[in-house]
Amino acid sequence: MDDETIRKMICCFIKRLNCQSPERCDYGPEYEKDQLMELYEQLALYRIKAYELTVDRKLAELDDVNLKLQYPPSKLYDNNFFKYYEESLEWYFDLERCWNAQFDNYQRLVLHGFRGYLDWDFYRSINNTYEQDLAYVQYFEEVAKQTKWVEDYLGDSTIQWERIRGVAYMQALDIAASFPDVSPFLVSYGFPVMTPCLLANFVVEKC
C-alpha cells in the first residue's frame, strides 16, 4: 500500500467519525438554592460512602436508603456535607462544577493534585461523561489489541516507520468508527501519529 493510498484511506475513515467537537461547559445555568442544597446532600452521601469503604465497610451496608436514615439533611449540613472526608480520598468534587448545572457528578470528580492528568487543561476542556470515558477505554483496548502487529517490525532498521505509523493510524480510525462516543480529537490525542492540529489541517486540506 503506497503513501497516497494510505492518505486517502485515512481521509475516508476520518469522515466516518463523529466529528462533533467536545462541548465546553465553562459557563452554564446555575442551580437554584434548593437545588444546590439537594446536590450538596447527594455529594455528601458519595463522600461518606467512599470514606466508609476505605475503612473496610462493605458496599452492601452502604445503600442509599440506610445512609439517608443515618445521615439526615440536618446532620449533613452540620458537618459541612462531610467535605473534610475528601482529604482521605483520592478525589474531590470541583466546587465550580457543582454550581454549573450542565455537569453531572462524574464530571465534577477531580483527582487530588492533578495526579494522573498528563494535561490538566486539556482534560478540563473535554468534559467527558462516564459513558464517553468508558467508550474511550474500550476503544483504546481494541486499538492496542488490533495493532500488536506493529511489534513484529520493532528493531528492523530498514522499515519505513512513517508508513507503518500511517497504516496503524488508519486502522485506529477504522476501529473508532465503531465507537461513536469517541471524538476524532480524542482519537488523535490517544494515538500520537498526528497532533490534533495536524488532524484538523489534514481534514481541511486533503479531504
CSV table of C-alpha atoms in Angstrom, one decimal:
chain,number,residue,atom,x,y,z
A,1,MET,CA,0.0,0.0,0.0
A,2,ASP,CA,1.6,3.3,-1.1
A,3,ASP,CA,1.6,6.5,0.8
A,4,GLU,CA,-1.1,8.2,-1.3
A,5,THR,CA,-3.5,5.2,-0.8
A,6,ILE,CA,-2.9,5.4,2.9
A,7,ARG,CA,-3.6,9.1,2.9
A,8,LYS,CA,-6.8,8.7,1.0
A,9,MET,CA,-8.0,5.9,3.3
A,10,ILE,CA,-7.2,7.9,6.4
A,11,CYS,CA,-9.2,10.7,4.9
A,12,CYS,CA,-12.1,8.4,4.2
A,13,PHE,CA,-12.1,6.9,7.7
A,14,ILE,CA,-12.0,10.4,9.3
A,15,LYS,CA,-15.2,11.3,7.5
A,16,ARG,CA,-16.9,8.3,9.1
A,17,LEU,CA,-16.2,9.5,12.6
A,18,ASN,CA,-18.4,11.6,14.9
A,19,CYS,CA,-16.9,15.0,14.1
A,20,GLN,CA,-18.8,16.9,16.7
A,21,SER,CA,-16.3,18.9,18.7
A,22,PRO,CA,-16.2,18.3,22.5
A,23,GLU,CA,-18.6,20.8,24.1
A,24,ARG,CA,-17.1,23.2,26.5
A,25,CYS,CA,-19.2,23.9,29.6
A,26,ASP,CA,-17.2,26.5,31.4
A,27,TYR,CA,-20.4,28.6,31.8
A,28,GLY,CA,-23.9,27.4,32.2
A,29,PRO,CA,-27.1,27.7,34.2
A,30,GLU,CA,-26.6,27.7,37.9
A,31,TYR,CA,-28.8,25.8,40.4
A,32,GLU,CA,-31.5,27.4,42.5
A,33,LYS,CA,-30.7,27.5,46.2
A,34,ASP,CA,-32.9,24.5,47.0
A,35,GLN,CA,-31.5,22.5,44.0
A,36,LEU,CA,-27.9,23.3,45.2
A,37,MET,CA,-28.7,22.1,48.7
A,38,GLU,CA,-30.1,18.9,47.3
A,39,LEU,CA,-26.9,18.4,45.2
A,40,TYR,CA,-24.7,19.0,48.2
A,41,GLU,CA,-26.6,16.4,50.2
A,42,GLN,CA,-26.1,13.9,47.3
A,43,LEU,CA,-22.4,14.6,47.1
A,44,ALA,CA,-22.1,14.3,50.9
A,45,LEU,CA,-23.5,10.8,50.7
A,46,TYR,CA,-21.0,9.9,48.0
A,47,ARG,CA,-18.2,11.2,50.3
A,48,ILE,CA,-19.5,9.2,53.2
A,49,LYS,CA,-19.8,6.0,51.1
A,50,ALA,CA,-16.3,6.4,49.7
A,51,TYR,CA,-14.8,7.1,53.1
A,52,GLU,CA,-16.6,4.2,54.7
A,53,LEU,CA,-15.2,1.8,52.0
A,54,THR,CA,-11.7,2.9,52.9
A,55,VAL,CA,-12.2,1.7,56.5
A,56,ASP,CA,-13.4,-1.8,55.4
A,57,ARG,CA,-17.2,-1.2,55.4
A,58,LYS,CA,-19.0,-3.4,52.9
A,59,LEU,CA,-20.7,-1.8,49.9
A,60,ALA,CA,-23.9,-3.7,50.7
A,61,GLU,CA,-24.1,-1.9,54.0
A,62,LEU,CA,-23.9,1.5,52.4
A,63,ASP,CA,-27.1,1.5,50.3
A,64,ASP,CA,-28.7,4.9,49.8
A,65,VAL,CA,-31.7,4.1,52.0
A,66,ASN,CA,-29.7,3.3,55.0
A,67,LEU,CA,-27.3,6.2,54.5
A,68,LYS,CA,-30.1,8.7,54.3
A,69,LEU,CA,-31.5,7.3,57.6
A,70,GLN,CA,-28.2,7.5,59.3
A,71,TYR,CA,-27.4,10.9,57.8
A,72,PRO,CA,-30.5,13.1,57.5
A,73,PRO,CA,-30.1,16.6,55.8
A,74,SER,CA,-29.6,18.3,59.1
A,75,LYS,CA,-26.6,16.1,60.0
A,76,LEU,CA,-25.1,16.6,56.6
A,77,TYR,CA,-25.4,20.4,56.9
A,78,ASP,CA,-24.0,20.4,60.5
A,79,ASN,CA,-20.9,18.6,59.2
A,80,ASN,CA,-20.4,20.8,56.2
A,81,PHE,CA,-21.6,18.0,54.0
A,82,PHE,CA,-18.5,16.0,55.1
A,83,LYS,CA,-16.2,17.8,52.7
A,84,TYR,CA,-13.3,17.0,55.0
A,85,TYR,CA,-13.7,13.3,54.1
A,86,GLU,CA,-12.2,14.3,50.7
A,87,GLU,CA,-8.8,14.8,52.4
A,88,SER,CA,-8.7,11.0,53.0
A,89,LEU,CA,-9.8,10.2,49.4
A,90,GLU,CA,-8.0,10.2,46.1
A,91,TRP,CA,-10.5,12.6,44.6
A,92,TYR,CA,-12.7,15.5,45.4
A,93,PHE,CA,-15.7,17.3,43.9
A,94,ASP,CA,-14.8,20.5,42.0
A,95,LEU,CA,-17.0,23.2,43.6
A,96,GLU,CA,-17.0,25.4,40.5
A,97,ARG,CA,-18.5,22.5,38.6
A,98,CYS,CA,-21.0,21.9,41.4
A,99,TRP,CA,-22.5,25.4,40.7
A,100,ASN,CA,-22.8,24.7,37.0
A,101,ALA,CA,-26.0,22.6,36.3
A,102,GLN,CA,-24.6,21.4,32.9
A,103,PHE,CA,-22.2,19.0,34.6
A,104,ASP,CA,-23.1,15.6,36.1
A,105,ASN,CA,-21.5,14.3,39.3
A,106,TYR,CA,-19.0,12.2,37.4
A,107,GLN,CA,-17.7,15.3,35.5
A,108,ARG,CA,-17.3,17.0,38.9
A,109,LEU,CA,-14.8,14.4,40.1
A,110,VAL,CA,-11.2,15.6,40.2
A,111,LEU,CA,-8.1,13.7,41.4
A,112,HIS,CA,-6.1,15.4,44.2
A,113,GLY,CA,-3.0,17.3,43.0
A,114,PHE,CA,-3.9,16.6,39.3
A,115,ARG,CA,-2.4,13.1,39.8
A,116,GLY,CA,-2.9,11.1,36.7
A,117,TYR,CA,-3.5,14.0,34.3
A,118,LEU,CA,-1.0,14.4,31.5
A,119,ASP,CA,-2.6,17.6,30.5
A,120,TRP,CA,-5.0,19.1,33.1
A,121,ASP,CA,-6.2,22.0,30.9
A,122,PHE,CA,-6.9,19.6,28.1
A,123,TYR,CA,-8.8,17.3,30.4
A,124,ARG,CA,-11.0,20.1,31.7
A,125,SER,CA,-11.8,21.2,28.2
A,126,ILE,CA,-13.1,17.7,27.2
A,127,ASN,CA,-15.8,17.3,29.9
A,128,ASN,CA,-16.4,13.7,29.1
A,129,THR,CA,-19.3,11.8,30.7
A,130,TYR,CA,-18.7,8.4,32.3
A,131,GLU,CA,-20.2,6.8,29.2
A,132,GLN,CA,-17.7,8.6,26.9
A,133,ASP,CA,-14.7,7.8,29.1
A,134,LEU,CA,-15.8,4.2,29.2
A,135,ALA,CA,-16.1,4.1,25.4
A,136,TYR,CA,-12.6,5.6,25.1
A,137,VAL,CA,-11.1,3.0,27.3
A,138,GLN,CA,-12.8,0.2,25.3
A,139,TYR,CA,-11.7,1.9,22.1
A,140,PHE,CA,-8.1,2.2,23.3
A,141,GLU,CA,-8.1,-1.5,24.4
A,142,GLU,CA,-9.3,-2.5,20.9
A,143,VAL,CA,-6.7,-0.5,19.2
A,144,ALA,CA,-3.9,-1.9,21.3
A,145,LYS,CA,-5.1,-5.5,20.5
A,146,GLN,CA,-5.5,-5.0,16.8
A,147,THR,CA,-2.2,-3.1,16.3
A,148,LYS,CA,0.0,-5.5,18.0
A,149,TRP,CA,1.3,-6.5,14.6
A,150,VAL,CA,3.5,-3.3,14.8
A,151,GLU,CA,5.7,-5.2,17.3
A,152,ASP,CA,6.8,-7.5,14.6
A,153,TYR,CA,8.7,-4.6,13.0
A,154,LEU,CA,10.5,-3.4,16.1
A,155,GLY,CA,14.2,-3.5,15.7
A,156,ASP,CA,14.1,-3.5,11.9
A,157,SER,CA,16.1,-0.5,10.8
A,158,THR,CA,15.1,-1.0,7.1
A,159,ILE,CA,11.4,-0.3,7.8
A,160,GLN,CA,9.8,2.9,6.7
A,161,TRP,CA,8.3,3.9,10.0
A,162,GLU,CA,6.2,6.7,8.7
A,163,ARG,CA,4.3,4.2,6.5
A,164,ILE,CA,3.9,1.8,9.4
A,165,ARG,CA,2.5,4.5,11.6
A,166,GLY,CA,0.2,5.6,8.8
A,167,VAL,CA,-1.2,2.2,8.4
A,168,ALA,CA,-1.6,1.8,12.2
A,169,TYR,CA,-3.3,5.2,12.4
A,170,MET,CA,-5.6,4.2,9.5
A,171,GLN,CA,-6.5,1.1,11.4
A,172,ALA,CA,-7.2,3.1,14.6
A,173,LEU,CA,-9.5,5.4,12.7
A,174,ASP,CA,-11.4,2.4,11.2
A,175,ILE,CA,-11.9,1.0,14.7
A,176,ALA,CA,-13.0,4.4,16.0
A,177,ALA,CA,-15.9,4.3,13.6
A,178,SER,CA,-17.5,1.7,15.8
A,179,PHE,CA,-17.2,4.0,18.9
A,180,PRO,CA,-19.4,7.0,18.1
A,181,ASP,CA,-18.9,8.4,21.6
A,182,VAL,CA,-15.2,8.8,21.0
A,183,SER,CA,-14.4,12.1,19.2
A,184,PRO,CA,-11.8,12.4,16.4
A,185,PHE,CA,-9.9,14.8,18.7
A,186,LEU,CA,-9.5,12.1,21.3
A,187,VAL,CA,-8.6,9.6,18.7
A,188,SER,CA,-5.7,11.7,17.5
A,189,TYR,CA,-4.7,12.6,21.1
A,190,GLY,CA,-4.6,9.0,22.1
A,191,PHE,CA,-2.8,7.8,19.0
A,192,PRO,CA,0.1,10.2,18.6
A,193,VAL,CA,0.7,9.9,14.9
A,194,MET,CA,-0.9,13.2,14.2
A,195,THR,CA,-1.4,16.0,16.6
A,196,PRO,CA,-5.0,17.4,16.9
A,197,CYS,CA,-4.0,20.5,14.9
A,198,LEU,CA,-2.4,18.4,12.1
A,199,LEU,CA,-5.5,16.2,12.0
A,200,ALA,CA,-7.7,19.3,11.6
A,201,ASN,CA,-5.5,20.6,8.8
A,202,PHE,CA,-5.4,17.2,7.2
A,203,VAL,CA,-9.2,17.1,7.1
A,204,VAL,CA,-9.5,20.6,5.6
A,205,GLU,CA,-6.7,20.3,3.1
A,206,LYS,CA,-6.8,16.7,2.0
A,207,CYS,CA,-10.4,15.6,2.3
